PDB file of C-alpha atoms in Angstrom:
ATOM      1  CA  LYS B1197     173.793  42.792  58.475  1.00  0.00           C
ATOM      2  CA  VAL B1198     173.779  46.535  59.031  1.00  0.00           C
ATOM      3  CA  PRO B1199     176.333  48.868  57.412  1.00  0.00           C
ATOM      4  CA  ARG B1200     178.250  51.312  59.539  1.00  0.00           C
ATOM      5  CA  TRP B1201     178.393  54.845  58.161  1.00  0.00           C
ATOM      6  CA  ASP B1202     180.908  56.920  60.068  1.00  0.00           C
ATOM      7  CA  LEU B1203     180.470  60.105  58.031  1.00  0.00           C
ATOM      8  CA  ARG B1204     180.956  62.548  60.936  1.00  0.00           C
ATOM      9  CA  LYS B1205     184.711  62.182  60.508  1.00  0.00           C
ATOM     10  CA  PHE B1206     184.417  64.007  57.194  1.00  0.00           C
ATOM     11  CA  ALA B1207     182.974  67.480  57.795  1.00  0.00           C
ATOM     12  CA  THR B1208     182.357  68.380  54.142  1.00  0.00           C
ATOM     13  CA  VAL B1209     180.854  65.101  52.947  1.00  0.00           C
ATOM     14  CA  ASP B1210     177.177  64.892  51.938  1.00  0.00           C
ATOM     15  CA  GLN B1211     175.292  62.839  54.563  1.00  0.00           C
ATOM     16  CA  THR B1212     172.785  61.478  52.017  1.00  0.00           C
ATOM     17  CA  ILE B1213     173.362  57.793  51.373  1.00  0.00           C
ATOM     18  CA  GLY B1214     173.375  56.798  47.719  1.00  0.00           C
ATOM     19  CA  SER B1215     173.786  53.543  45.802  1.00  0.00           C
ATOM     20  CA  CYS B1216     177.530  53.980  45.212  1.00  0.00           C
ATOM     21  CA  MET B1217     178.565  55.004  48.729  1.00  0.00           C
ATOM     22  CA  LYS B1218     180.784  52.712  50.718  1.00  0.00           C
ATOM     23  CA  SER B1219     180.317  52.001  54.390  1.00  0.00           C
ATOM     24  CA  VAL B1220     183.260  51.841  56.781  1.00  0.00           C
ATOM     25  CA  GLY B1221     182.172  48.406  57.971  1.00  0.00           C
ATOM     26  CA  GLU B1222     179.182  46.366  58.953  1.00  0.00           C
ATOM     27  CA  VAL B1223     177.801  44.463  61.883  1.00  0.00           C
ATOM     28  CA  MET B1224     175.843  41.255  61.965  1.00  0.00           C
ATOM     29  CA  ALA B1225     173.344  40.275  64.619  1.00  0.00           C
ATOM     30  CA  ILE B1226     171.606  36.959  65.150  1.00  0.00           C
ATOM     31  CA  GLY B1227     168.302  36.496  66.951  1.00  0.00           C
ATOM     32  CA  ARG B1228     164.874  34.895  66.872  1.00  0.00           C
ATOM     33  CA  THR B1229     162.871  37.924  65.719  1.00  0.00           C
ATOM     34  CA  PHE B1230     163.490  40.877  63.433  1.00  0.00           C
ATOM     35  CA  GLU B1231     162.978  43.225  66.369  1.00  0.00           C
ATOM     36  CA  GLU B1232     165.643  41.469  68.438  1.00  0.00           C
ATOM     37  CA  VAL B1233     168.131  41.462  65.560  1.00  0.00           C
ATOM     38  CA  ILE B1234     167.680  45.128  64.636  1.00  0.00           C
ATOM     39  CA  GLN B1235     168.078  46.235  68.259  1.00  0.00           C
ATOM     40  CA  LYS B1236     171.274  44.179  68.671  1.00  0.00           C
ATOM     41  CA  ALA B1237     172.667  45.508  65.400  1.00  0.00           C
ATOM     42  CA  LEU B1238     171.922  49.135  66.336  1.00  0.00           C
ATOM     43  CA  ARG B1239     173.750  48.684  69.640  1.00  0.00           C
ATOM     44  CA  MET B1240     176.780  47.405  67.727  1.00  0.00           C
ATOM     45  CA  VAL B1241     176.679  50.091  65.011  1.00  0.00           C
ATOM     46  CA  ASP B1242     176.646  52.953  67.516  1.00  0.00           C
ATOM     47  CA  GLU B1243     178.004  52.264  70.979  1.00  0.00           C
ATOM     48  CA  SER B1244     176.354  55.423  72.355  1.00  0.00           C
ATOM     49  CA  CYS B1245     172.879  54.042  71.695  1.00  0.00           C
ATOM     50  CA  VAL B1246     171.035  51.264  73.501  1.00  0.00           C
ATOM     51  CA  GLY B1247     168.810  50.242  70.579  1.00  0.00           C
ATOM     52  CA  PHE B1248     165.919  51.626  68.555  1.00  0.00           C
ATOM     53  CA  GLU B1249     165.412  54.823  70.545  1.00  0.00           C
ATOM     54  CA  ALA B1250     164.297  58.371  69.862  1.00  0.00           C
ATOM     55  CA  GLU B1251     166.931  59.817  72.208  1.00  0.00           C
ATOM     56  CA  ARG B1252     169.702  58.888  69.765  1.00  0.00           C
ATOM     57  CA  PHE B1253     168.135  61.186  67.157  1.00  0.00           C
ATOM     58  CA  ASP B1254     167.753  63.929  69.797  1.00  0.00           C
ATOM     59  CA  ASP B1255     171.547  63.775  70.180  1.00  0.00           C
ATOM     60  CA  GLU B1256     171.907  64.160  66.416  1.00  0.00           C
ATOM     61  CA  LEU B1257     169.585  67.186  66.344  1.00  0.00           C
ATOM     62  CA  MET B1258     171.458  68.766  69.239  1.00  0.00           C
ATOM     63  CA  HIS B1259     174.730  68.256  67.328  1.00  0.00           C
ATOM     64  CA  ARG B1260     173.146  70.051  64.340  1.00  0.00           C
ATOM     65  CA  HIS B1261     171.633  72.777  66.577  1.00  0.00           C
ATOM     66  CA  GLU B1262     168.081  71.922  65.451  1.00  0.00           C
ATOM     67  CA  ASP B1263     164.804  71.782  67.388  1.00  0.00           C
ATOM     68  CA  ALA B1264     164.176  68.292  68.814  1.00  0.00           C
ATOM     69  CA  THR B1265     160.475  68.968  69.446  1.00  0.00           C
ATOM     70  CA  SER B1266     159.515  69.854  65.864  1.00  0.00           C
ATOM     71  CA  LEU B1267     158.420  67.357  63.223  1.00  0.00           C
ATOM     72  CA  GLU B1268     160.094  69.306  60.401  1.00  0.00           C
ATOM     73  CA  PRO B1269     163.695  68.093  60.907  1.00  0.00           C
ATOM     74  CA  ILE B1270     162.386  64.554  61.423  1.00  0.00           C
ATOM     75  CA  LYS B1271     160.379  64.647  58.195  1.00  0.00           C
ATOM     76  CA  ALA B1272     163.406  66.046  56.335  1.00  0.00           C
ATOM     77  CA  GLU B1273     165.578  63.224  57.684  1.00  0.00           C
ATOM     78  CA  LEU B1274     162.986  60.592  56.804  1.00  0.00           C
ATOM     79  CA  ALA B1275     162.669  61.857  53.227  1.00  0.00           C
ATOM     80  CA  ASN B1276     166.384  61.277  52.505  1.00  0.00           C
ATOM     81  CA  PRO B1277     168.414  58.149  53.270  1.00  0.00           C
ATOM     82  CA  SER B1278     171.073  58.925  55.881  1.00  0.00           C
ATOM     83  CA  PRO B1279     173.047  57.117  58.601  1.00  0.00           C
ATOM     84  CA  THR B1280     170.673  58.436  61.288  1.00  0.00           C
ATOM     85  CA  ARG B1281     167.404  57.733  59.479  1.00  0.00           C
ATOM     86  CA  ILE B1282     166.515  54.722  61.642  1.00  0.00           C
ATOM     87  CA  TRP B1283     166.658  56.847  64.785  1.00  0.00           C
ATOM     88  CA  ALA B1284     164.603  59.531  63.022  1.00  0.00           C
ATOM     89  CA  ILE B1285     161.948  56.839  62.547  1.00  0.00           C
ATOM     90  CA  ALA B1286     161.999  56.189  66.310  1.00  0.00           C
ATOM     91  CA  LYS B1287     161.687  59.930  66.964  1.00  0.00           C
ATOM     92  CA  GLY B1288     158.831  60.201  64.466  1.00  0.00           C
ATOM     93  CA  PHE B1289     156.958  57.411  66.232  1.00  0.00           C
ATOM     94  CA  ARG B1290     157.592  59.130  69.587  1.00  0.00           C
ATOM     95  CA  LEU B1291     156.110  62.376  68.214  1.00  0.00           C
ATOM     96  CA  GLY B1292     152.978  60.583  67.019  1.00  0.00           C
ATOM     97  CA  MET B1293     153.725  59.643  63.421  1.00  0.00           C
ATOM     98  CA  SER B1294     152.080  56.445  62.203  1.00  0.00           C
ATOM     99  CA  VAL B1295     153.555  53.595  60.170  1.00  0.00           C
ATOM    100  CA  GLU B1296     151.732  55.003  57.139  1.00  0.00           C
ATOM    101  CA  ASP B1297     153.142  58.513  57.702  1.00  0.00           C
ATOM    102  CA  VAL B1298     156.681  57.144  57.856  1.00  0.00           C
ATOM    103  CA  HIS B1299     156.071  54.891  54.849  1.00  0.00           C
ATOM    104  CA  GLU B1300     154.939  57.852  52.729  1.00  0.00           C
ATOM    105  CA  LEU B1301     158.159  59.745  53.515  1.00  0.00           C
ATOM    106  CA  THR B1302     160.621  56.850  53.341  1.00  0.00           C
ATOM    107  CA  ALA B1303     159.076  54.260  50.987  1.00  0.00           C
ATOM    108  CA  ILE B1304     160.317  51.645  53.483  1.00  0.00           C
ATOM    109  CA  ASP B1305     158.138  48.535  53.377  1.00  0.00           C
ATOM    110  CA  ARG B1306     155.297  48.617  55.900  1.00  0.00           C
ATOM    111  CA  TRP B1307     156.309  45.185  57.275  1.00  0.00           C
ATOM    112  CA  PHE B1308     159.643  46.561  58.503  1.00  0.00           C
ATOM    113  CA  LEU B1309     158.029  49.739  59.795  1.00  0.00           C
ATOM    114  CA  SER B1310     155.383  47.762  61.701  1.00  0.00           C
ATOM    115  CA  LYS B1311     158.143  45.759  63.405  1.00  0.00           C
ATOM    116  CA  LEU B1312     159.910  48.990  64.373  1.00  0.00           C
ATOM    117  CA  TYR B1313     156.588  50.396  65.587  1.00  0.00           C
ATOM    118  CA  HIS B1314     156.148  47.315  67.770  1.00  0.00           C
ATOM    119  CA  ILE B1315     159.526  48.072  69.397  1.00  0.00           C
ATOM    120  CA  HIS B1316     158.269  51.626  69.966  1.00  0.00           C
ATOM    121  CA  LEU B1317     155.067  50.344  71.633  1.00  0.00           C
ATOM    122  CA  VAL B1318     156.994  48.040  73.980  1.00  0.00           C
ATOM    123  CA  ASN B1319     159.292  50.951  74.801  1.00  0.00           C
ATOM    124  CA  GLN B1320     156.286  53.172  75.589  1.00  0.00           C
ATOM    125  CA  SER B1321     154.910  50.484  77.916  1.00  0.00           C
ATOM    126  CA  LEU B1322     158.250  50.237  79.730  1.00  0.00           C
ATOM    127  CA  ARG B1323     158.334  54.013  80.211  1.00  0.00           C
ATOM    128  CA  THR B1324     155.138  53.848  82.298  1.00  0.00           C
ATOM    129  CA  MET B1325     156.511  51.321  84.794  1.00  0.00           C
ATOM    130  CA  THR B1326     158.862  51.186  87.753  1.00  0.00           C
ATOM    131  CA  LEU B1327     161.133  48.207  88.426  1.00  0.00           C
ATOM    132  CA  PRO B1328     158.823  46.638  91.047  1.00  0.00           C
ATOM    133  CA  GLU B1329     155.870  46.956  88.649  1.00  0.00           C
ATOM    134  CA  LEU B1330     157.859  45.368  85.835  1.00  0.00           C
ATOM    135  CA  THR B1331     158.958  42.435  88.001  1.00  0.00           C
ATOM    136  CA  ARG B1332     155.275  41.717  88.663  1.00  0.00           C
ATOM    137  CA  CYS B1333     154.427  42.027  84.944  1.00  0.00           C
ATOM    138  CA  GLU B1334     156.121  38.957  83.520  1.00  0.00           C
ATOM    139  CA  VAL B1335     154.358  39.277  80.164  1.00  0.00           C
ATOM    140  CA  LEU B1336     155.830  42.720  79.407  1.00  0.00           C
ATOM    141  CA  LEU B1337     159.303  41.735  80.585  1.00  0.00           C
ATOM    142  CA  ARG B1338     159.227  38.620  78.402  1.00  0.00           C
ATOM    143  CA  GLU B1339     157.997  40.678  75.418  1.00  0.00           C
ATOM    144  CA  ALA B1340     160.708  43.291  75.967  1.00  0.00           C
ATOM    145  CA  LYS B1341     163.389  40.597  75.942  1.00  0.00           C
ATOM    146  CA  ARG B1342     161.813  38.913  72.877  1.00  0.00           C
ATOM    147  CA  THR B1343     161.832  42.296  71.164  1.00  0.00           C
ATOM    148  CA  GLY B1344     165.561  42.654  71.793  1.00  0.00           C
ATOM    149  CA  PHE B1345     165.655  45.075  74.701  1.00  0.00           C
ATOM    150  CA  ALA B1346     168.972  44.877  76.552  1.00  0.00           C
ATOM    151  CA  ASP B1347     168.960  45.073  80.334  1.00  0.00           C
ATOM    152  CA  ARG B1348     170.475  48.565  80.305  1.00  0.00           C
ATOM    153  CA  GLN B1349     167.879  49.656  77.723  1.00  0.00           C
ATOM    154  CA  ILE B1350     165.052  48.419  79.948  1.00  0.00           C
ATOM    155  CA  ALA B1351     166.607  50.145  82.966  1.00  0.00           C
ATOM    156  CA  LYS B1352     166.913  53.405  81.017  1.00  0.00           C
ATOM    157  CA  GLN B1353     163.224  53.351  80.052  1.00  0.00           C
ATOM    158  CA  LEU B1354     161.752  52.552  83.469  1.00  0.00           C
ATOM    159  CA  ARG B1355     160.414  55.415  85.547  1.00  0.00           C
ATOM    160  CA  ALA B1356     163.012  56.606  88.035  1.00  0.00           C
ATOM    161  CA  ALA B1357     163.016  55.117  91.489  1.00  0.00           C
ATOM    162  CA  GLU B1358     161.447  57.288  94.135  1.00  0.00           C
ATOM    163  CA  ILE B1359     163.735  59.266  96.427  1.00  0.00           C
ATOM    164  CA  VAL B1360     162.924  58.477 100.047  1.00  0.00           C
ATOM    165  CA  PRO B1361     164.484  59.675 103.309  1.00  0.00           C
ATOM    166  CA  GLN B1362     166.913  57.079 104.653  1.00  0.00           C
ATOM    167  CA  SER B1363     167.463  58.477 108.093  1.00  0.00           C
ATOM    168  CA  PRO B1364     165.887  60.982 110.499  1.00  0.00           C
ATOM    169  CA  SER B1365     168.650  63.429 109.562  1.00  0.00           C
ATOM    170  CA  GLY B1366     166.972  63.818 106.191  1.00  0.00           C
ATOM    171  CA  ALA B1367     169.720  62.263 104.080  1.00  0.00           C
ATOM    172  CA  LEU B1368     168.156  61.052 100.849  1.00  0.00           C
ATOM    173  CA  SER B1369     168.894  57.847  98.986  1.00  0.00           C
ATOM    174  CA  GLU B1370     167.443  55.995  96.070  1.00  0.00           C
ATOM    175  CA  GLU B1371     165.053  53.306  97.221  1.00  0.00           C
ATOM    176  CA  GLU B1372     166.616  49.850  96.807  1.00  0.00           C
ATOM    177  CA  TYR B1373     164.716  47.228  94.828  1.00  0.00           C
TER     178      TYR B1373
END
């Protein structure tokens, strides 16, 4: 189960999550691995996100008018429990933080962080591939699905299809796969 914290509706409320705060609901996900379950739950908690992804925290930083390329806002977010902390972890991993670095800031158990880091590694592998390459790499596709990647999440992470001329007139179209 994952609580849903919809604190943006209340402009003056403190975003730090404490022991006596109440969530506005919760979601429950069922799966075979922790990675699969957490990705499903994150998709249900926030419909704008496709799973454990750094881009969701980029959206948060843009909303706050903060620099998305600096580690400082990420470290500040990691040091304090908040509704967007999980996506800050994804962003930290993307910017090169290790499981140990995140553990020192969050005190989250290394087992959970290593599972999240595994999602990050699969995501990084997907980002290096095109659709034809992925269809030939059954092992990575199977691991992505086992790790809870939704089809639209996989599609979002793959390198863009090449633009090729379709006709002699020079009209361009996306290459069909």
